[in-house]
mmCIF file of C-alpha atoms in Angstrom:
data_model
loop_
_atom_site.group_PDB
_atom_site.id
_atom_site.type_symbol
_atom_site.label_atom_id
_atom_site.label_comp_id
_atom_site.label_asym_id
_atom_site.label_seq_id
_atom_site.Cartn_x
_atom_site.Cartn_y
_atom_site.Cartn_z
ATOM 1 C CA MET A 1 -6.044 12.494 -2.757
ATOM 2 C CA ILE A 2 -6.487 9.233 -4.678
ATOM 3 C CA SER A 3 -5.140 9.051 -8.163
ATOM 4 C CA ILE A 4 -6.280 6.336 -11.147
ATOM 5 C CA GLU A 5 -4.641 8.377 -13.864
ATOM 6 C CA PRO A 6 -1.688 6.736 -15.680
ATOM 7 C CA VAL A 7 1.922 8.045 -14.253
ATOM 8 C CA ALA A 8 4.072 6.335 -16.919
ATOM 9 C CA ARG A 9 5.797 8.083 -19.904
ATOM 10 C CA PRO A 10 3.433 7.780 -22.879
ATOM 11 C CA GLY A 11 6.110 6.814 -25.193
ATOM 12 C CA ALA A 12 7.338 3.920 -23.265
ATOM 13 C CA PRO A 13 7.680 0.700 -25.723
ATOM 14 C CA LEU A 14 5.307 -1.443 -23.287
ATOM 15 C CA ALA A 15 3.236 1.343 -21.922
ATOM 16 C CA ARG A 16 1.738 1.983 -25.419
ATOM 17 C CA ARG A 17 0.340 -1.728 -25.874
ATOM 18 C CA ASN A 18 -3.201 -2.573 -25.824
ATOM 19 C CA PRO A 19 -4.735 -2.413 -22.336
ATOM 20 C CA VAL A 20 -6.231 -5.885 -22.859
ATOM 21 C CA ALA A 21 -2.716 -7.284 -23.573
ATOM 22 C CA LYS A 22 -1.151 -5.875 -21.030
ATOM 23 C CA LEU A 23 -4.021 -6.857 -18.522
ATOM 24 C CA ALA A 24 -3.808 -10.484 -19.963
ATOM 25 C CA ALA A 25 -0.175 -10.438 -19.470
ATOM 26 C CA ALA A 26 -0.336 -9.451 -15.882
ATOM 27 C CA LEU A 27 -3.178 -12.225 -15.322
ATOM 28 C CA LEU A 28 -1.152 -14.899 -16.920
ATOM 29 C CA PHE A 29 2.116 -13.910 -15.252
ATOM 30 C CA SER A 30 0.541 -13.902 -11.750
ATOM 31 C CA PHE A 31 -1.524 -16.809 -12.038
ATOM 32 C CA THR A 32 1.073 -18.903 -13.017
ATOM 33 C CA LEU A 33 3.192 -18.220 -10.153
ATOM 34 C CA LEU A 34 0.388 -19.480 -7.814
ATOM 35 C CA ALA A 35 1.414 -22.963 -8.631
ATOM 36 C CA THR A 36 4.294 -22.904 -6.218
ATOM 37 C CA LEU A 37 4.933 -22.019 -2.587
ATOM 38 C CA ASP A 38 8.381 -21.763 -2.541
ATOM 39 C CA PRO A 39 9.995 -18.351 -2.583
ATOM 40 C CA LEU A 40 12.584 -18.907 -5.166
ATOM 41 C CA ALA A 41 10.070 -18.598 -8.190
ATOM 42 C CA PRO A 42 8.268 -15.403 -6.948
ATOM 43 C CA ALA A 43 11.978 -13.701 -6.324
ATOM 44 C CA ILE A 44 12.803 -14.484 -9.894
ATOM 45 C CA ALA A 45 9.404 -13.179 -10.950
ATOM 46 C CA ILE A 46 10.063 -9.818 -8.778
ATOM 47 C CA ALA A 47 13.603 -9.346 -10.220
ATOM 48 C CA VAL A 48 11.751 -9.608 -13.946
ATOM 49 C CA GLU A 49 9.051 -7.077 -13.108
ATOM 50 C CA LEU A 50 11.624 -4.499 -11.570
ATOM 51 C CA ALA A 51 13.640 -5.340 -14.747
ATOM 52 C CA VAL A 52 11.248 -4.263 -17.296
ATOM 53 C CA LEU A 53 9.867 -1.439 -15.150
ATOM 54 C CA PRO A 54 11.529 1.233 -17.106
ATOM 55 C CA LEU A 55 10.133 -0.408 -20.408
ATOM 56 C CA PHE A 56 6.826 0.473 -18.941
ATOM 57 C CA GLY A 57 7.906 4.247 -18.734
ATOM 58 C CA LEU A 58 7.874 3.854 -14.711
ATOM 59 C CA ARG A 59 10.319 4.835 -12.100
ATOM 60 C CA TYR A 60 10.865 2.879 -9.386
ATOM 61 C CA ARG A 61 10.263 5.519 -6.854
ATOM 62 C CA VAL A 62 6.591 6.055 -8.319
ATOM 63 C CA LEU A 63 6.316 2.106 -8.122
ATOM 64 C CA ALA A 64 7.083 2.320 -4.513
ATOM 65 C CA ARG A 65 4.807 4.818 -3.536
ATOM 66 C CA ARG A 66 1.873 3.098 -5.314
ATOM 67 C CA ALA A 67 2.810 -0.247 -3.856
ATOM 68 C CA LEU A 68 3.209 1.070 -0.348
ATOM 69 C CA PRO A 69 -0.449 -0.452 0.961
ATOM 70 C CA LEU A 70 1.176 -3.587 -0.423
ATOM 71 C CA LEU A 71 4.033 -3.473 1.663
ATOM 72 C CA LEU A 72 2.468 -2.700 4.710
ATOM 73 C CA SER A 73 -0.062 -5.581 4.495
ATOM 74 C CA ALA A 74 3.002 -7.853 3.597
ATOM 75 C CA VAL A 75 4.856 -7.047 6.952
ATOM 76 C CA GLY A 76 1.386 -7.485 8.693
ATOM 77 C CA ILE A 77 1.476 -11.067 7.221
ATOM 78 C CA LEU A 78 4.858 -11.692 8.014
ATOM 79 C CA VAL A 79 4.544 -10.680 11.612
ATOM 80 C CA THR A 80 1.495 -12.606 11.977
ATOM 81 C CA LEU A 81 2.962 -15.996 10.357
ATOM 82 C CA VAL A 82 6.110 -15.589 12.427
ATOM 83 C CA LEU A 83 4.098 -14.950 15.922
ATOM 84 C CA PHE A 84 1.169 -17.454 15.471
ATOM 85 C CA ALA A 85 2.288 -20.051 12.845
ATOM 86 C CA ALA A 86 1.259 -23.953 14.334
ATOM 87 C CA ASP A 87 3.857 -25.477 12.225
ATOM 88 C CA GLN A 88 7.440 -24.685 13.760
ATOM 89 C CA SER A 89 9.161 -27.296 11.772
ATOM 90 C CA GLY A 90 13.078 -26.737 11.146
ATOM 91 C CA ARG A 91 15.954 -25.206 13.386
ATOM 92 C CA VAL A 92 14.908 -22.896 16.193
ATOM 93 C CA LEU A 93 16.221 -19.206 15.628
ATOM 94 C CA LEU A 94 14.641 -17.727 18.442
ATOM 95 C CA ASP A 95 12.575 -19.094 21.951
ATOM 96 C CA ALA A 96 11.334 -16.073 24.305
ATOM 97 C CA GLY A 97 8.589 -17.589 25.904
ATOM 98 C CA PRO A 98 5.290 -17.569 23.694
ATOM 99 C CA VAL A 99 7.132 -16.213 20.827
ATOM 100 C CA LEU A 100 8.868 -19.235 18.993
ATOM 101 C CA VAL A 101 10.712 -18.669 15.502
ATOM 102 C CA SER A 102 12.188 -21.534 13.231
ATOM 103 C CA THR A 103 13.694 -21.663 10.084
ATOM 104 C CA GLY A 104 10.423 -23.574 8.621
ATOM 105 C CA VAL A 105 8.380 -20.612 9.560
ATOM 106 C CA LEU A 106 10.505 -17.954 8.022
ATOM 107 C CA PHE A 107 10.785 -19.890 4.840
ATOM 108 C CA THR A 108 7.028 -20.363 4.682
ATOM 109 C CA ALA A 109 6.416 -16.771 5.296
ATOM 110 C CA LEU A 110 9.257 -15.505 3.223
ATOM 111 C CA GLY A 111 7.524 -17.457 0.123
ATOM 112 C CA LEU A 112 4.072 -15.948 0.994
ATOM 113 C CA VAL A 113 5.072 -12.309 1.219
ATOM 114 C CA LEU A 114 7.255 -12.707 -2.042
ATOM 115 C CA ARG A 115 4.301 -14.540 -3.850
ATOM 116 C CA ILE A 116 1.932 -11.279 -2.738
ATOM 117 C CA PHE A 117 4.327 -8.977 -4.281
ATOM 118 C CA ALA A 118 4.774 -11.215 -7.258
ATOM 119 C CA VAL A 119 1.311 -11.524 -7.971
ATOM 120 C CA ALA A 120 0.267 -8.088 -7.054
ATOM 121 C CA LEU A 121 2.961 -5.886 -8.969
ATOM 122 C CA PRO A 122 1.894 -6.615 -12.400
ATOM 123 C CA GLY A 123 -1.441 -5.229 -11.809
ATOM 124 C CA VAL A 124 -0.425 -2.276 -10.169
ATOM 125 C CA ILE A 125 2.006 -1.575 -13.030
ATOM 126 C CA VAL A 126 -0.501 -2.129 -15.575
ATOM 127 C CA PHE A 127 -3.106 0.103 -13.853
ATOM 128 C CA ALA A 128 -0.378 2.650 -13.606
ATOM 129 C CA THR A 129 0.430 2.741 -17.078
ATOM 130 C CA THR A 130 -2.813 2.474 -18.615
ATOM 131 C CA ASP A 131 -5.800 4.861 -19.272
ATOM 132 C CA PRO A 132 -9.164 3.740 -17.218
ATOM 133 C CA THR A 133 -11.019 5.042 -20.732
ATOM 134 C CA ASP A 134 -8.648 3.106 -23.016
ATOM 135 C CA LEU A 135 -9.162 0.083 -21.170
ATOM 136 C CA ALA A 136 -12.837 -0.051 -21.305
ATOM 137 C CA ASP A 137 -12.696 0.759 -24.876
ATOM 138 C CA ALA A 138 -10.091 -2.092 -25.477
ATOM 139 C CA LEU A 139 -12.514 -4.441 -23.065
ATOM 140 C CA ILE A 140 -15.416 -3.791 -25.515
ATOM 141 C CA GLN A 141 -13.413 -3.983 -28.808
ATOM 142 C CA ASN A 142 -10.802 -6.654 -28.129
ATOM 143 C CA ALA A 143 -12.143 -8.655 -25.218
ATOM 144 C CA ARG A 144 -15.833 -8.770 -26.412
ATOM 145 C CA ALA A 145 -16.782 -7.649 -22.816
ATOM 146 C CA PRO A 146 -20.568 -6.508 -22.546
ATOM 147 C CA ALA A 147 -20.570 -2.716 -22.968
ATOM 148 C CA ARG A 148 -22.804 -2.389 -19.906
ATOM 149 C CA PHE A 149 -20.188 -3.924 -17.694
ATOM 150 C CA ALA A 150 -17.314 -2.184 -19.066
ATOM 151 C CA VAL A 151 -19.012 1.300 -19.173
ATOM 152 C CA GLY A 152 -20.134 0.635 -15.913
ATOM 153 C CA ALA A 153 -16.695 -0.522 -14.607
ATOM 154 C CA LEU A 154 -15.425 2.499 -15.777
ATOM 155 C CA ALA A 155 -17.719 5.017 -13.967
ATOM 156 C CA ALA A 156 -17.290 3.230 -10.769
ATOM 157 C CA PHE A 157 -13.407 3.551 -11.562
ATOM 158 C CA ARG A 158 -13.713 7.149 -11.914
ATOM 159 C CA LEU A 159 -15.305 7.688 -8.760
ATOM 160 C CA VAL A 160 -12.642 6.032 -6.630
ATOM 161 C CA PRO A 161 -10.895 9.518 -6.153
ATOM 162 C CA LEU A 162 -13.871 10.732 -4.403
ATOM 163 C CA LEU A 163 -13.671 8.258 -1.733
ATOM 164 C CA GLY A 164 -10.645 10.103 -0.239
ATOM 165 C CA GLN A 165 -12.275 13.672 -0.447
ATOM 166 C CA GLU A 166 -15.527 11.931 1.034
ATOM 167 C CA TRP A 167 -13.272 10.606 3.772
ATOM 168 C CA GLN A 168 -12.054 13.800 4.861
ATOM 169 C CA MET A 169 -15.063 15.578 4.616
ATOM 170 C CA ILE A 170 -16.690 13.234 7.068
ATOM 171 C CA SER A 171 -13.758 13.307 9.379
ATOM 172 C CA MET A 172 -13.780 17.298 9.293
ATOM 173 C CA ALA A 173 -17.215 17.284 9.962
ATOM 174 C CA ARG A 174 -17.054 15.383 13.238
ATOM 175 C CA ARG A 175 -14.234 17.108 14.303
ATOM 176 C CA ALA A 176 -16.269 20.314 14.168
ATOM 177 C CA ARG A 177 -18.949 18.638 16.138
ATOM 178 C CA GLY A 178 -16.495 17.909 18.980
ATOM 179 C CA VAL A 179 -16.352 13.945 17.608
ATOM 180 C CA ASP A 180 -12.665 13.216 18.455
ATOM 181 C CA ALA A 181 -10.760 10.139 19.619
ATOM 182 C CA GLY A 182 -7.857 12.101 21.341
ATOM 183 C CA ARG A 183 -4.872 9.968 22.161
ATOM 184 C CA ASN A 184 -7.017 6.887 23.213
ATOM 185 C CA PRO A 185 -6.473 3.786 20.709
ATOM 186 C CA VAL A 186 -9.997 2.051 21.462
ATOM 187 C CA ALA A 187 -11.488 5.318 20.690
ATOM 188 C CA LYS A 188 -9.487 5.885 17.308
ATOM 189 C CA LEU A 189 -10.576 2.244 16.313
ATOM 190 C CA ARG A 190 -14.222 2.907 17.115
ATOM 191 C CA LEU A 191 -14.249 6.339 15.462
ATOM 192 C CA PHE A 192 -12.194 4.638 12.176
ATOM 193 C CA ALA A 193 -14.801 2.019 12.283
ATOM 194 C CA SER A 194 -17.885 4.145 11.884
ATOM 195 C CA THR A 195 -16.201 6.733 9.505
ATOM 196 C CA ALA A 196 -15.440 3.782 7.453
ATOM 197 C CA PHE A 197 -19.020 2.777 7.626
ATOM 198 C CA ALA A 198 -20.525 6.100 6.851
ATOM 199 C CA LEU A 199 -18.204 6.192 3.701
ATOM 200 C CA LEU A 200 -19.437 2.827 2.742
ATOM 201 C CA VAL A 201 -23.190 3.934 2.856
ATOM 202 C CA GLY A 202 -22.445 6.945 0.796
ATOM 203 C CA ALA A 203 -20.699 4.868 -1.792
ATOM 204 C CA ILE A 204 -23.492 2.484 -2.034
ATOM 205 C CA ARG A 205 -26.166 5.553 -2.488
ATOM 206 C CA ARG A 206 -24.026 7.211 -5.276
ATOM 207 C CA GLY A 207 -23.477 3.927 -6.651
ATOM 208 C CA THR A 208 -27.441 3.331 -7.006
ATOM 209 C CA ARG A 209 -27.801 6.921 -8.216
ATOM 210 C CA LEU A 210 -25.176 6.691 -10.947
ATOM 211 C CA ALA A 211 -26.594 3.073 -11.789
ATOM 212 C CA VAL A 212 -30.381 4.413 -12.446
ATOM 213 C CA ALA A 213 -28.852 7.610 -14.230
ATOM 214 C CA MET A 214 -26.811 5.279 -16.519
ATOM 215 C CA ASP A 215 -29.901 3.327 -17.146
ATOM 216 C CA ALA A 216 -31.965 6.428 -17.844
ATOM 217 C CA ARG A 217 -29.560 7.474 -20.482
ATOM 218 C CA GLY A 218 -29.782 3.865 -22.674
ATOM 219 C CA PHE A 219 -26.848 2.519 -21.070
ATOM 220 C CA ASP A 220 -28.931 -0.804 -20.649
ATOM 221 C CA ALA A 221 -29.878 -1.092 -24.333
ATOM 222 C CA ASP A 222 -29.404 -3.846 -26.220
ATOM 223 C CA THR A 223 -28.472 -1.835 -29.177
ATOM 224 C CA PRO A 224 -24.542 -2.100 -30.389
ATOM 225 C CA ARG A 225 -22.747 0.709 -29.275
ATOM 226 C CA THR A 226 -19.937 2.606 -31.376
ATOM 227 C CA VAL A 227 -16.727 3.708 -30.063
ATOM 228 C CA ALA A 228 -14.641 6.856 -30.877
ATOM 229 C CA ARG A 229 -11.249 5.404 -30.272
ATOM 230 C CA ARG A 230 -10.264 2.180 -31.736
ATOM 231 C CA GLN A 231 -7.856 -0.095 -29.887
ATOM 232 C CA HIS A 232 -5.688 -1.912 -32.310
ATOM 233 C CA PHE A 233 -4.464 -5.495 -31.028
ATOM 234 C CA GLY A 234 -1.306 -6.298 -32.840
ATOM 235 C CA LEU A 235 1.920 -8.717 -33.188
ATOM 236 C CA ALA A 236 3.592 -6.748 -30.518
ATOM 237 C CA ASP A 237 0.473 -7.301 -28.400
ATOM 238 C CA THR A 238 0.450 -10.965 -28.643
ATOM 239 C CA LEU A 239 4.351 -11.456 -28.016
ATOM 240 C CA LEU A 240 3.666 -9.308 -24.808
ATOM 241 C CA VAL A 241 1.318 -12.142 -23.608
ATOM 242 C CA VAL A 242 3.247 -14.919 -24.908
ATOM 243 C CA GLY A 243 6.646 -13.309 -23.276
ATOM 244 C CA ALA A 244 4.685 -13.034 -19.822
ATOM 245 C CA PHE A 245 3.718 -16.606 -19.739
ATOM 246 C CA ALA A 246 6.903 -17.810 -21.085
ATOM 247 C CA LEU A 247 9.208 -15.648 -18.214
ATOM 248 C CA ALA A 248 6.344 -16.998 -15.527
ATOM 249 C CA GLY A 249 7.316 -20.799 -17.069
ATOM 250 C CA ALA A 250 10.992 -20.184 -17.054
ATOM 251 C CA ALA A 251 10.696 -18.937 -13.005
ATOM 252 C CA LEU A 252 8.622 -22.092 -12.371
ATOM 253 C CA THR A 253 11.228 -24.558 -14.230
ATOM 254 C CA THR A 254 14.132 -22.754 -12.308
ATOM 255 C CA SER A 255 12.495 -23.475 -8.993
ATOM 256 C CA ILE A 256 11.655 -27.269 -10.169
ATOM 257 C CA LEU A 257 15.474 -27.708 -11.383
ATOM 258 C CA VAL A 258 16.789 -26.316 -8.091
ATOM 259 C CA GLY A 259 14.834 -28.233 -5.996
ATOM 260 C CA THR A 260 12.728 -25.602 -4.147
ATOM 261 C CA PHE A 261 9.473 -26.349 -5.854
ATOM 262 C CA ARG A 262 6.608 -26.671 -3.812
ATOM 263 C CA PRO A 263 3.346 -27.368 -5.404
ATOM 264 C CA LEU A 264 0.125 -25.682 -3.944
ATOM 265 C CA LEU A 265 -1.948 -28.821 -4.829
ATOM 266 C CA GLY A 266 -0.586 -32.138 -3.587
#
């Protein structure tokens, strides 16, 4: 079951901040780290993210569960780079026929994996501590986003849990018809691809019906919309954004001073 509801303690200091402020802080913190390829800056950023996690009211176990797909993708990227990288600079650590692992490849792979975590974890934390309705309201009130876009995104976001249920229904329906891959890995891959395609077609049809229904109810009108819940953007929210940018800048500065800084461009 896919869950999109916030899992943080509502009374946590940073969990109570404006959704737009948390989103802006996450974006600034993440995109600043894209300026370097070295592993030191993202490692410092990950340490900062884990240190402030209690202020968001999140448990480390909950974050690990939410970030499990990220961990699996990072392991895949690490293995791919180590086995198939063209640049094998540095000292050779393993030379076993077609498998050649060097310190240069490990340094590059480590930097990329750490950057993936450093960039993605702030987004995971934000969406784990923010109610989707509050985020849509804040985008309309504080970020001046078009109501059509914000409400449409909220409606689509609310449909995400249905994807897991739909996948189970398709799988059980095919199993009831005798469509089973057994232990054949090729057949399992084909069955997975066909199930994913059926899920995609169903999601597109549901989204089209939802868009037509929302337009029929006046969501495409140019008339200004009112909001039921006010989202205030105060001094604490501004300090959160500034603090996130300052911490990311401090991580980059440390990398430059230590001498590990490797610019993305140039």
